PDB file of C-alpha atoms and ligand atoms in Angstrom:
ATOM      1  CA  UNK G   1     -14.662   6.401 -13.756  1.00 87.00           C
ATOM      2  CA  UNK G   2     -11.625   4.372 -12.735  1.00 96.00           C
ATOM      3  CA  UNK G   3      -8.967   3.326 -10.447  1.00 98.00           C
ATOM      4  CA  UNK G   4      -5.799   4.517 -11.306  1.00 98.00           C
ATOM      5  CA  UNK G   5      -2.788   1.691 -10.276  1.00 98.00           C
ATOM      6  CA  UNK G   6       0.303   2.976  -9.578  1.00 98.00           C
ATOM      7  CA  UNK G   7       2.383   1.122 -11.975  1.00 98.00           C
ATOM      8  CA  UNK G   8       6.643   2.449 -11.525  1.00 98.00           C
ATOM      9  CA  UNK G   9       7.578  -0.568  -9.844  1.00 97.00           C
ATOM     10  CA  UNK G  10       6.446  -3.582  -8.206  1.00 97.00           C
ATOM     11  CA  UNK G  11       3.083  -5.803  -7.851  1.00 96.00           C
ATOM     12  CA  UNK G  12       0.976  -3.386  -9.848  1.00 98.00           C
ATOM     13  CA  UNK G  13      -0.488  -6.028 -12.966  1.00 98.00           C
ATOM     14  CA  UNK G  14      -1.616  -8.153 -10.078  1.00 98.00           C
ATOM     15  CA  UNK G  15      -3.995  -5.635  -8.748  1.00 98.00           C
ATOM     16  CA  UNK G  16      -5.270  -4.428 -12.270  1.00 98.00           C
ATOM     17  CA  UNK G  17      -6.393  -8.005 -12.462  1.00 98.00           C
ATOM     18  CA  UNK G  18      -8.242  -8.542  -8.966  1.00 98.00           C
ATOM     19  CA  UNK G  19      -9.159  -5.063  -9.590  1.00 98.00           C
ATOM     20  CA  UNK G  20     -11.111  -6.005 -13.550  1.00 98.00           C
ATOM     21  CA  UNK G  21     -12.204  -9.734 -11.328  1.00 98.00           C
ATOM     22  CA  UNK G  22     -14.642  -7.097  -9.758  1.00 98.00           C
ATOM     23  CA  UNK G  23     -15.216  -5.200 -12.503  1.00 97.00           C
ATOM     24  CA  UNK G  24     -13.851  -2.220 -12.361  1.00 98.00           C
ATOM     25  CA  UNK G  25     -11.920  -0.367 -15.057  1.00 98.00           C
ATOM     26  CA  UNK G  26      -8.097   0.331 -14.313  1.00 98.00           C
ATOM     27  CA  UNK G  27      -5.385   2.204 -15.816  1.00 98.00           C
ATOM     28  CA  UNK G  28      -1.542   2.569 -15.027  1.00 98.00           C
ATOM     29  CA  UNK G  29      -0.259   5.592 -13.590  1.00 98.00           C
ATOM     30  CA  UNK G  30       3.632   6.117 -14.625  1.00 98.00           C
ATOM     31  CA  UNK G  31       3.873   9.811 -15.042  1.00 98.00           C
ATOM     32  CA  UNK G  32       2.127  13.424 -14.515  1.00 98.00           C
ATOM     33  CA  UNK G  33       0.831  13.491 -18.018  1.00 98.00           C
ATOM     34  CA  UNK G  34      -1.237  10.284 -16.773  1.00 98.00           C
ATOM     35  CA  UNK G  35      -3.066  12.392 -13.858  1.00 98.00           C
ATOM     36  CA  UNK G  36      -5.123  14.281 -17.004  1.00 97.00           C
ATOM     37  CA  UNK G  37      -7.036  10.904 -16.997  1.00 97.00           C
ATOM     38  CA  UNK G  38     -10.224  10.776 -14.798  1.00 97.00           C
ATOM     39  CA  UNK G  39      -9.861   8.428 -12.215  1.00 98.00           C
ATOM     40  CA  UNK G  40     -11.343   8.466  -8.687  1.00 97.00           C
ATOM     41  CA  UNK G  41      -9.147   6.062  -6.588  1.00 98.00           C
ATOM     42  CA  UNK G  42      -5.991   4.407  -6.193  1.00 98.00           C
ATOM     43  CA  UNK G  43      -4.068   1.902  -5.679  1.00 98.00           C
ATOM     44  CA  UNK G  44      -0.650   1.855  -4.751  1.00 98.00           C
ATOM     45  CA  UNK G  45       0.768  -1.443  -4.904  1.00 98.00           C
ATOM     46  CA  UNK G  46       3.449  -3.457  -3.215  1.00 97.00           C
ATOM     47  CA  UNK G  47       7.203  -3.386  -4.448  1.00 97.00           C
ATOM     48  CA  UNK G  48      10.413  -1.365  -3.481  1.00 96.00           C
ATOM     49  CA  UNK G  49       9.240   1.757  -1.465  1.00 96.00           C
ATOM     50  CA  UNK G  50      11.982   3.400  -1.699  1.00 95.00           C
ATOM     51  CA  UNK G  51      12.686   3.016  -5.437  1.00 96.00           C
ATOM     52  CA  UNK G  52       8.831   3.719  -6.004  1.00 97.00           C
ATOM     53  CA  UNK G  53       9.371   6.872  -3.673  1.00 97.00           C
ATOM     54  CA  UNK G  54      11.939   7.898  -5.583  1.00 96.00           C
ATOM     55  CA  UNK G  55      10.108   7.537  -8.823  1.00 97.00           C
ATOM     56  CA  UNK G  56       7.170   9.236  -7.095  1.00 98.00           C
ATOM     57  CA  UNK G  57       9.414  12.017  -6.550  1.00 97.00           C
ATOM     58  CA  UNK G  58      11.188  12.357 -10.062  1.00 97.00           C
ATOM     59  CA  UNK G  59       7.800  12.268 -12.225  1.00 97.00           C
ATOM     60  CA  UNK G  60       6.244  15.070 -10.401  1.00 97.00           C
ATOM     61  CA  UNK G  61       3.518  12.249  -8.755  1.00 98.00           C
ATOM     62  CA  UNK G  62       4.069  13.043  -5.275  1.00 97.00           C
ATOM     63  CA  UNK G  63       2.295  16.367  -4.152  1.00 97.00           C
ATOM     64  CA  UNK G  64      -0.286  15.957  -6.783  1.00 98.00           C
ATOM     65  CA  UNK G  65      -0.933  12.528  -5.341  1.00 98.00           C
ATOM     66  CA  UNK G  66      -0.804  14.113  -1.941  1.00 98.00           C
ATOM     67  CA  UNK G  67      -3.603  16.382  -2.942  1.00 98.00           C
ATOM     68  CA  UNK G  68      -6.002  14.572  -3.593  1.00 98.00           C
ATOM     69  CA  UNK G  69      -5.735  11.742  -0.870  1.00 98.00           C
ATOM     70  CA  UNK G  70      -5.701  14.642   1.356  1.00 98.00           C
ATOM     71  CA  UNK G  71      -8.416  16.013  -0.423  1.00 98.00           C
ATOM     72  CA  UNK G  72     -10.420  12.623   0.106  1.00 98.00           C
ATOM     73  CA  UNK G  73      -9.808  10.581  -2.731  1.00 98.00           C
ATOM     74  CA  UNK G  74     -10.108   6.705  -1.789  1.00 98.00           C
ATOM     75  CA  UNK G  75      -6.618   4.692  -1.954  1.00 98.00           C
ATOM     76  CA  UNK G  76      -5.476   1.097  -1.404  1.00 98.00           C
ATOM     77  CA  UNK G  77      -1.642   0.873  -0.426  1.00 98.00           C
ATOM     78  CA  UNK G  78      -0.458  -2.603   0.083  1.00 98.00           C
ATOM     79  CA  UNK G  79       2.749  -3.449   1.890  1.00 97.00           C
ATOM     80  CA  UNK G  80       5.324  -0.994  -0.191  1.00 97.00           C
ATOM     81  CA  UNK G  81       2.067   1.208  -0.619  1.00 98.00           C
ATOM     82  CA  UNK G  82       1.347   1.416   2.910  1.00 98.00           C
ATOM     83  CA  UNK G  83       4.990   2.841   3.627  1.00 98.00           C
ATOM     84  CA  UNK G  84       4.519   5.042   0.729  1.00 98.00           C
ATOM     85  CA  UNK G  85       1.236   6.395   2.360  1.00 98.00           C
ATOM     86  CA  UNK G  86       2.636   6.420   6.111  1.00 98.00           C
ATOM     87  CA  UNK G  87       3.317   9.899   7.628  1.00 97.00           C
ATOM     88  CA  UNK G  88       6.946   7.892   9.217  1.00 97.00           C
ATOM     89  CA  UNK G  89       8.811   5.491   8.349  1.00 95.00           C
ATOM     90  CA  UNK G  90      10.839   3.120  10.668  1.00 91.00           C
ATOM     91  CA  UNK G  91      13.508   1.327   9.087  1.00 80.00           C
ATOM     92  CA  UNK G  92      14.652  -2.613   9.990  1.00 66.00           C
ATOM     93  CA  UNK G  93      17.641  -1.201  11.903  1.00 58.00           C
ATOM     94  CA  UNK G  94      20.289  -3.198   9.732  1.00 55.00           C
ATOM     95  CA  UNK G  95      21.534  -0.384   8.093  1.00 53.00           C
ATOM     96  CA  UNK G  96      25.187   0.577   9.500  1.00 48.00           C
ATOM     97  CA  UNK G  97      24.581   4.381   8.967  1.00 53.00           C
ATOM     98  CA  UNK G  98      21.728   6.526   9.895  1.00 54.00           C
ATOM     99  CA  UNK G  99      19.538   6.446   7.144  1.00 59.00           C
ATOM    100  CA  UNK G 100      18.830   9.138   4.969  1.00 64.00           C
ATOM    101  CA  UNK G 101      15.219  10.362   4.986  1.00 63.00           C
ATOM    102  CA  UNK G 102      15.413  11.717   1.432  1.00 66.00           C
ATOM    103  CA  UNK G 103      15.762   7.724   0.332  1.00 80.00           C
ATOM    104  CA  UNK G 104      13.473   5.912   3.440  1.00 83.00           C
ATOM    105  CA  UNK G 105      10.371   8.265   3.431  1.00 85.00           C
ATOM    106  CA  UNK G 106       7.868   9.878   4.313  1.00 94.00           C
ATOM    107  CA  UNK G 107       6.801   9.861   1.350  1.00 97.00           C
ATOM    108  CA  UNK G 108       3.260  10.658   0.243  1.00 98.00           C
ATOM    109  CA  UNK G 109       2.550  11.024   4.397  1.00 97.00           C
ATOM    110  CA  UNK G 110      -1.415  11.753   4.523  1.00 98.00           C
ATOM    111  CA  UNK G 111      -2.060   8.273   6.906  1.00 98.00           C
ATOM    112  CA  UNK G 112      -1.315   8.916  10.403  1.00 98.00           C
ATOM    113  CA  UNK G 113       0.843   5.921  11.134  1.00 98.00           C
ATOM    114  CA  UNK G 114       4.275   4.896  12.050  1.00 98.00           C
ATOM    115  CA  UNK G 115       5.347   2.283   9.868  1.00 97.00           C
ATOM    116  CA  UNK G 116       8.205  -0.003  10.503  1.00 95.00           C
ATOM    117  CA  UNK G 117       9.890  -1.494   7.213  1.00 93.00           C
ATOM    118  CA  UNK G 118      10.977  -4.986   6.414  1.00 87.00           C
ATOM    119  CA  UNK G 119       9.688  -5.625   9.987  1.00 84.00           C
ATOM    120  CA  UNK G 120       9.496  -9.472  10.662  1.00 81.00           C
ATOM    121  CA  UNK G 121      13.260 -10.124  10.401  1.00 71.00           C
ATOM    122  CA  UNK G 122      14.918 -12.425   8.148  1.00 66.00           C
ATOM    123  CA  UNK G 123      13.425 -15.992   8.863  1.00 64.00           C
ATOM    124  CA  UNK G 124       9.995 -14.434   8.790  1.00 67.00           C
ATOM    125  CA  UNK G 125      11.101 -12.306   5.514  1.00 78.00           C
ATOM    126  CA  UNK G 126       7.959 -13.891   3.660  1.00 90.00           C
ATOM    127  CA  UNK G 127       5.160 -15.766   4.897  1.00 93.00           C
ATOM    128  CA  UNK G 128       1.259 -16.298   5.010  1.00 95.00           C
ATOM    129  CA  UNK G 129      -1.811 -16.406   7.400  1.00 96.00           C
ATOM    130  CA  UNK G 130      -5.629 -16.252   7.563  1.00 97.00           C
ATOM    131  CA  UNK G 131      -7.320 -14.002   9.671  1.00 96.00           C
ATOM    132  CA  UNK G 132     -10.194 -11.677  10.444  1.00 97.00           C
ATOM    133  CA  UNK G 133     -10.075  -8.140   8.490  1.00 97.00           C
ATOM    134  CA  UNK G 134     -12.903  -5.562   9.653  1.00 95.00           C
ATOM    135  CA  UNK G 135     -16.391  -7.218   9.002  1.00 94.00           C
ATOM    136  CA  UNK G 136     -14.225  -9.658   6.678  1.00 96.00           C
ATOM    137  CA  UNK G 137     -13.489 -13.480   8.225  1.00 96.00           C
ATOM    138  CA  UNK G 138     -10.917 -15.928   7.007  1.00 97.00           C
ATOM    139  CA  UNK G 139      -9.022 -13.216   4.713  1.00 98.00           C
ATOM    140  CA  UNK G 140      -5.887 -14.864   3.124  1.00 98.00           C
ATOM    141  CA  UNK G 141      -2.806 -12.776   3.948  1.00 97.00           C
ATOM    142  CA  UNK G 142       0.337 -13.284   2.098  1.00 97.00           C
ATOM    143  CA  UNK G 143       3.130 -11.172   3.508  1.00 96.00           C
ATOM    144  CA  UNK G 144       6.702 -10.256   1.562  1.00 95.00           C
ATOM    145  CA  UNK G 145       9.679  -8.469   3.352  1.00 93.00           C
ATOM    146  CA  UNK G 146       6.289  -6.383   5.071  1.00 95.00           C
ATOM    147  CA  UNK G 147       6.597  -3.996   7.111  1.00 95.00           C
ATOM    148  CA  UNK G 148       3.623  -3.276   9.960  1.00 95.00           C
ATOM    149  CA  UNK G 149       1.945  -0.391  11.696  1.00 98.00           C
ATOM    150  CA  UNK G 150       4.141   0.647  14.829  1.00 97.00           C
ATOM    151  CA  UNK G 151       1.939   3.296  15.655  1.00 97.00           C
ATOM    152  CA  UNK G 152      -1.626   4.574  14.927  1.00 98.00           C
ATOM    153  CA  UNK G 153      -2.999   8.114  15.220  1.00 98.00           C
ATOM    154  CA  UNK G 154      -6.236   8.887  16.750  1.00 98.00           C
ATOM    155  CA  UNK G 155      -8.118   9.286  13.186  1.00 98.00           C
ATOM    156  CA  UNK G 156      -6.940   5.500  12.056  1.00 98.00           C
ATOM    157  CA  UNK G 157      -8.889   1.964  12.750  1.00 98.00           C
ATOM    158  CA  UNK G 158      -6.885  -0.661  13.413  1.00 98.00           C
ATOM    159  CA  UNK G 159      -8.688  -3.315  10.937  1.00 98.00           C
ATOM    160  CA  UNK G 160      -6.514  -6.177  11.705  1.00 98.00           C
ATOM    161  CA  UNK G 161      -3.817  -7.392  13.435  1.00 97.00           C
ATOM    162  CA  UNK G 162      -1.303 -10.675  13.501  1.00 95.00           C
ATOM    163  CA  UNK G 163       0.392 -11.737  16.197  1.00 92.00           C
ATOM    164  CA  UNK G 164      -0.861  -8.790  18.493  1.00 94.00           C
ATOM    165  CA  UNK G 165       0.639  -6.511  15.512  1.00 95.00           C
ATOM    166  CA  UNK G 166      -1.370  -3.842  13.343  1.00 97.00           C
ATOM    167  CA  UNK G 167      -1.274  -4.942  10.074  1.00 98.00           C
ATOM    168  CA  UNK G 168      -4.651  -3.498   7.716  1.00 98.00           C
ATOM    169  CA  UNK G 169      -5.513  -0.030   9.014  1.00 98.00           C
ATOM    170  CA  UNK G 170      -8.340   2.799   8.102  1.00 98.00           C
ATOM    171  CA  UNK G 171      -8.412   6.124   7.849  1.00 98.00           C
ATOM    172  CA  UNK G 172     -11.053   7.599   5.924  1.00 98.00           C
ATOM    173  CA  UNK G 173     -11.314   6.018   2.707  1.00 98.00           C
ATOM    174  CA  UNK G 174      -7.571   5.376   3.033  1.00 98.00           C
ATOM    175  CA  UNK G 175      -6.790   1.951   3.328  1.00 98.00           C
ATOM    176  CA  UNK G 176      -3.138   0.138   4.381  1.00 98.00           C
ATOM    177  CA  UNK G 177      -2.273  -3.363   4.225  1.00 98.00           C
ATOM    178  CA  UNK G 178       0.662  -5.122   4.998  1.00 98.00           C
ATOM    179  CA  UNK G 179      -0.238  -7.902   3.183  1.00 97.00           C
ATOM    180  CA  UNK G 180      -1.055  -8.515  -0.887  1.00 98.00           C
ATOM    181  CA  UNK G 181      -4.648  -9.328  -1.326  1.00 97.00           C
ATOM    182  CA  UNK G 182      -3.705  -8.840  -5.226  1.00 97.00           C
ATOM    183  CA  UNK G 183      -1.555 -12.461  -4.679  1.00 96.00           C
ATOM    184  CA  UNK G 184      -4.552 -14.474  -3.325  1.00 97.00           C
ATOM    185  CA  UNK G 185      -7.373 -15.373  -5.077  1.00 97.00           C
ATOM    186  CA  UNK G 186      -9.925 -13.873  -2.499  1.00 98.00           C
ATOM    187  CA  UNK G 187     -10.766 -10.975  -4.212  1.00 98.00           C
ATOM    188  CA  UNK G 188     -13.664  -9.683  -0.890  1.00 98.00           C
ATOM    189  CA  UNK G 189     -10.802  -6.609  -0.492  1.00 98.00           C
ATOM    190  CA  UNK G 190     -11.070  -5.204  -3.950  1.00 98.00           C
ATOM    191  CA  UNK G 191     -14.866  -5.709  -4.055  1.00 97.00           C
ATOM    192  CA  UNK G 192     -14.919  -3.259  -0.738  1.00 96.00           C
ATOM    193  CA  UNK G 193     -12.436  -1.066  -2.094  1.00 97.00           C
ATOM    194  CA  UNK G 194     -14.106  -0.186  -5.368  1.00 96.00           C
ATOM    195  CA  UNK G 195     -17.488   0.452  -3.890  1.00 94.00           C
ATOM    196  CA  UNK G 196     -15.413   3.317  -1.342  1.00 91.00           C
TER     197      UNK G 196
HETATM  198  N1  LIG V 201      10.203  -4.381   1.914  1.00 77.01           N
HETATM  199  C1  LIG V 201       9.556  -3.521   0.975  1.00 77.01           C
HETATM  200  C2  LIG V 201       9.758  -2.060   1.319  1.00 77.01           C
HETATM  201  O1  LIG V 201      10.293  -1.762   2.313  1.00 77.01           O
HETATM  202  C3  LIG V 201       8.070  -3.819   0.908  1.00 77.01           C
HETATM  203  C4  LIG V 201       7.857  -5.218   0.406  1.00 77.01           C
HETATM  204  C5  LIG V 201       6.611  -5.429  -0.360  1.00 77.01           C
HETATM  205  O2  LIG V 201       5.975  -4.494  -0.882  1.00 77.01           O
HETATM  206  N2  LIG V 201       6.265  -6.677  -0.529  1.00 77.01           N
HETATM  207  O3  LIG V 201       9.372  -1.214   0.572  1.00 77.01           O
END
Protein backbone atom coordinates (compact mmCIF):
# COMPACT_ATOMS: atom_id res chain seq x y z
CA UNK A 1 0.00 0.00 0.00
CA UNK A 2 0.75 3.72 0.14
CA UNK A 3 0.54 7.08 1.56
CA UNK A 4 -1.51 9.26 -0.23
CA UNK A 5 -0.01 13.24 -0.05
CA UNK A 6 -2.32 15.74 -0.34
CA UNK A 7 -0.96 17.62 -3.19
CA UNK A 8 -3.68 21.08 -4.07
CA UNK A 9 -1.39 23.44 -2.65
CA UNK A 10 1.58 23.94 -0.65
CA UNK A 11 4.72 21.81 0.75
CA UNK A 12 3.43 18.53 -0.61
CA UNK A 13 6.80 17.33 -3.07
CA UNK A 14 8.77 17.85 0.09
CA UNK A 15 7.03 15.18 1.99
CA UNK A 16 6.80 12.67 -1.03
CA UNK A 17 10.54 12.88 -0.77
CA UNK A 18 11.19 12.35 3.13
CA UNK A 19 8.33 10.12 2.70
CA UNK A 20 10.38 7.65 -0.48
CA UNK A 21 13.93 8.60 2.08
CA UNK A 22 12.07 5.89 4.22
CA UNK A 23 10.85 3.97 1.72
CA UNK A 24 7.60 4.17 1.36
CA UNK A 25 5.58 4.52 -1.85
CA UNK A 26 3.56 7.89 -2.29
CA UNK A 27 1.11 9.25 -4.59
CA UNK A 28 -0.61 12.78 -4.99
CA UNK A 29 -4.05 13.23 -4.09
CA UNK A 30 -5.69 16.25 -6.25
CA UNK A 31 -9.17 15.04 -6.83
CA UNK A 32 -12.03 12.33 -5.92
CA UNK A 33 -11.20 10.21 -8.88
CA UNK A 34 -7.68 9.83 -6.98
CA UNK A 35 -9.43 8.22 -3.72
CA UNK A 36 -10.09 4.87 -6.17
CA UNK A 37 -6.31 4.36 -5.49
CA UNK A 38 -5.42 2.14 -2.44
CA UNK A 39 -3.69 3.99 -0.01
CA UNK A 40 -3.71 3.59 3.79
CA UNK A 41 -2.47 6.97 5.22
CA UNK A 42 -2.02 10.49 4.71
CA UNK A 43 -0.39 13.24 4.71
CA UNK A 44 -1.60 16.57 4.58
CA UNK A 45 1.03 18.97 4.12
CA UNK A 46 1.79 22.54 4.99
CA UNK A 47 0.64 25.55 2.70
CA UNK A 48 -2.44 27.96 2.61
CA UNK A 49 -5.23 26.34 4.79
CA UNK A 50 -7.64 28.15 3.70
CA UNK A 51 -7.02 27.92 -0.06
CA UNK A 52 -6.32 24.06 0.52
CA UNK A 53 -9.76 24.04 2.49
CA UNK A 54 -11.31 25.47 -0.13
CA UNK A 55 -9.94 23.09 -2.67
CA UNK A 56 -10.78 20.32 -0.20
CA UNK A 57 -14.19 21.48 -0.43
CA UNK A 58 -14.63 22.01 -4.32
CA UNK A 59 -13.14 18.43 -5.38
CA UNK A 60 -15.48 16.53 -3.26
CA UNK A 61 -12.16 15.53 -0.80
CA UNK A 62 -13.55 16.67 2.34
CA UNK A 63 -16.21 14.20 3.83
CA UNK A 64 -14.62 11.33 2.10
CA UNK A 65 -11.40 12.36 3.77
CA UNK A 66 -13.37 12.81 6.93
CA UNK A 67 -14.43 9.23 6.74
CA UNK A 68 -11.86 7.56 6.88
CA UNK A 69 -9.67 9.53 9.49
CA UNK A 70 -12.68 9.12 11.52
CA UNK A 71 -12.82 5.73 10.58
CA UNK A 72 -9.06 5.28 11.78
CA UNK A 73 -6.98 5.80 8.96
CA UNK A 74 -3.39 7.16 10.06
CA UNK A 75 -2.64 10.96 8.93
CA UNK A 76 0.26 13.41 9.23
CA UNK A 77 -0.93 17.18 9.03
CA UNK A 78 1.85 19.62 9.27
CA UNK A 79 1.34 23.27 10.07
CA UNK A 80 -1.53 24.15 7.25
CA UNK A 81 -2.45 20.34 7.74
CA UNK A 82 -2.88 20.56 11.32
CA UNK A 83 -5.51 23.50 10.87
CA UNK A 84 -7.02 21.52 8.18
CA UNK A 85 -7.41 18.54 10.67
CA UNK A 86 -8.40 20.78 13.83
CA UNK A 87 -12.08 20.56 14.97
CA UNK A 88 -11.62 24.95 15.48
CA UNK A 89 -9.88 27.24 14.17
CA UNK A 90 -8.65 30.52 15.85
CA UNK A 91 -7.65 33.13 13.61
CA UNK A 92 -4.47 35.80 14.25
CA UNK A 93 -7.04 38.48 15.15
CA UNK A 94 -5.76 40.98 12.35
CA UNK A 95 -8.58 40.66 10.33
CA UNK A 96 -10.88 43.96 10.56
CA UNK A 97 -14.16 41.92 10.12
CA UNK A 98 -15.34 38.85 11.78
CA UNK A 99 -14.17 36.19 9.81
CA UNK A 100 -16.16 34.01 7.86
CA UNK A 101 -16.11 30.35 8.91
CA UNK A 102 -16.97 29.09 5.42
CA UNK A 103 -13.21 30.53 4.39
CA UNK A 104 -11.17 29.96 8.09
CA UNK A 105 -12.34 26.34 8.93
CA UNK A 106 -13.13 23.76 10.46
CA UNK A 107 -12.36 22.02 7.95
CA UNK A 108 -11.79 18.27 7.92
CA UNK A 109 -12.45 18.61 12.08
CA UNK A 110 -11.83 14.83 13.36
CA UNK A 111 -8.68 16.13 15.93
CA UNK A 112 -9.99 17.50 19.03
CA UNK A 113 -8.01 20.70 19.18
CA UNK A 114 -8.31 24.38 19.06
CA UNK A 115 -5.94 25.69 16.74
CA UNK A 116 -4.84 29.23 16.57
CA UNK A 117 -3.57 30.39 12.98
CA UNK A 118 -0.56 32.40 12.00
CA UNK A 119 -0.01 32.42 15.81
CA UNK A 120 3.56 33.80 16.63
CA UNK A 121 2.95 37.33 15.29
CA UNK A 122 4.85 39.04 12.72
CA UNK A 123 8.58 39.16 13.95
CA UNK A 124 8.27 35.52 14.85
CA UNK A 125 6.36 34.87 11.33
CA UNK A 126 9.13 32.13 10.54
CA UNK A 127 11.64 30.62 12.61
CA UNK A 128 13.42 27.35 13.89
CA UNK A 129 14.22 25.28 17.08
CA UNK A 130 15.32 21.85 18.37
CA UNK A 131 13.50 20.09 20.81
CA UNK A 132 12.18 16.90 22.33
CA UNK A 133 9.10 15.22 20.32
CA UNK A 134 7.47 12.08 22.19
CA UNK A 135 10.26 9.37 22.65
CA UNK A 136 12.13 11.56 19.87
CA UNK A 137 15.25 14.00 21.24
CA UNK A 138 16.85 16.85 19.39
CA UNK A 139 13.99 16.97 16.56
CA UNK A 140 14.70 19.94 14.16
CA UNK A 141 11.62 22.17 13.97
CA UNK A 142 11.30 24.67 11.29
CA UNK A 143 8.21 26.80 11.74
CA UNK A 144 6.43 29.15 8.80
CA UNK A 145 3.53 31.66 9.57
CA UNK A 146 2.48 28.34 12.15
CA UNK A 147 -0.12 28.31 13.93
CA UNK A 148 -0.19 26.15 17.51
CA UNK A 149 -2.55 24.08 19.58
CA UNK A 150 -4.67 26.51 21.89
CA UNK A 151 -6.52 23.82 23.25
CA UNK A 152 -6.44 19.98 23.57
CA UNK A 153 -9.33 17.56 24.15
CA UNK A 154 -9.18 14.80 26.54
CA UNK A 155 -8.45 12.02 23.69
CA UNK A 156 -5.16 14.12 22.38
CA UNK A 157 -1.30 13.82 23.73
CA UNK A 158 0.40 16.73 23.84
CA UNK A 159 3.81 15.40 22.10
CA UNK A 160 5.65 18.57 22.27
CA UNK A 161 5.66 21.88 23.16
CA UNK A 162 7.89 25.32 22.58
CA UNK A 163 7.96 27.93 24.68
CA UNK A 164 5.32 26.37 27.16
CA UNK A 165 3.09 26.11 23.80
CA UNK A 166 1.55 22.78 22.24
CA UNK A 167 2.98 22.39 19.13
CA UNK A 168 3.06 18.22 17.83
CA UNK A 169 -0.06 16.56 19.22
CA UNK A 170 -1.64 12.77 19.10
CA UNK A 171 -4.69 11.46 18.78
CA UNK A 172 -4.94 8.05 17.68
CA UNK A 173 -2.94 7.53 14.73
CA UNK A 174 -3.63 11.19 13.95
CA UNK A 175 -0.73 13.19 14.11
CA UNK A 176 -0.39 17.39 14.09
CA UNK A 177 2.61 19.37 13.79
CA UNK A 178 3.18 22.83 13.71
CA UNK A 179 6.32 22.53 12.33
CA UNK A 180 7.70 20.93 8.71
CA UNK A 181 9.71 17.89 9.38
CA UNK A 182 9.46 17.52 5.36
CA UNK A 183 12.06 20.88 5.36
CA UNK A 184 14.75 19.27 7.60
CA UNK A 185 16.76 16.60 6.79
CA UNK A 186 15.86 14.47 9.96
CA UNK A 187 13.66 12.23 8.49
CA UNK A 188 12.98 10.06 12.48
CA UNK A 189 9.10 11.63 11.92
CA UNK A 190 8.34 9.97 8.65
CA UNK A 191 10.09 6.72 9.69
CA UNK A 192 7.37 6.68 12.80
CA UNK A 193 4.68 7.76 10.70
CA UNK A 194 4.85 5.08 8.04
CA UNK A 195 5.18 2.22 10.44
CA UNK A 196 1.48 3.74 12.17
N1 LIG B 1 -0.27 30.29 7.92
C1 LIG B 1 -0.73 29.15 7.19
C2 LIG B 1 -2.21 28.90 7.41
O1 LIG B 1 -2.80 29.54 8.19
C3 LIG B 1 0.05 27.91 7.57
C4 LIG B 1 1.49 28.08 7.20
C5 LIG B 1 2.21 26.84 6.84
O2 LIG B 1 1.61 25.80 6.50
N2 LIG B 1 3.51 26.93 6.82
O3 LIG B 1 -2.77 28.06 6.78
Amino acid sequence: MATAVLALQGAFEEHERALADVGEASFELRSAADLARPFDRLVLPGGESTVQGKLLREEGLLSPLRERIAAGMPVLGTCAGLILLARAVEGDGSRKSAPDAAQTGPWIGTLDVVVKRNAYGRQLGSFHTEGQLGDLAHVPMTFIRAPFVASAGPAVDVLATVDGRAVAVRQGAQIGLAFHPELDADRRIHKSFAKL
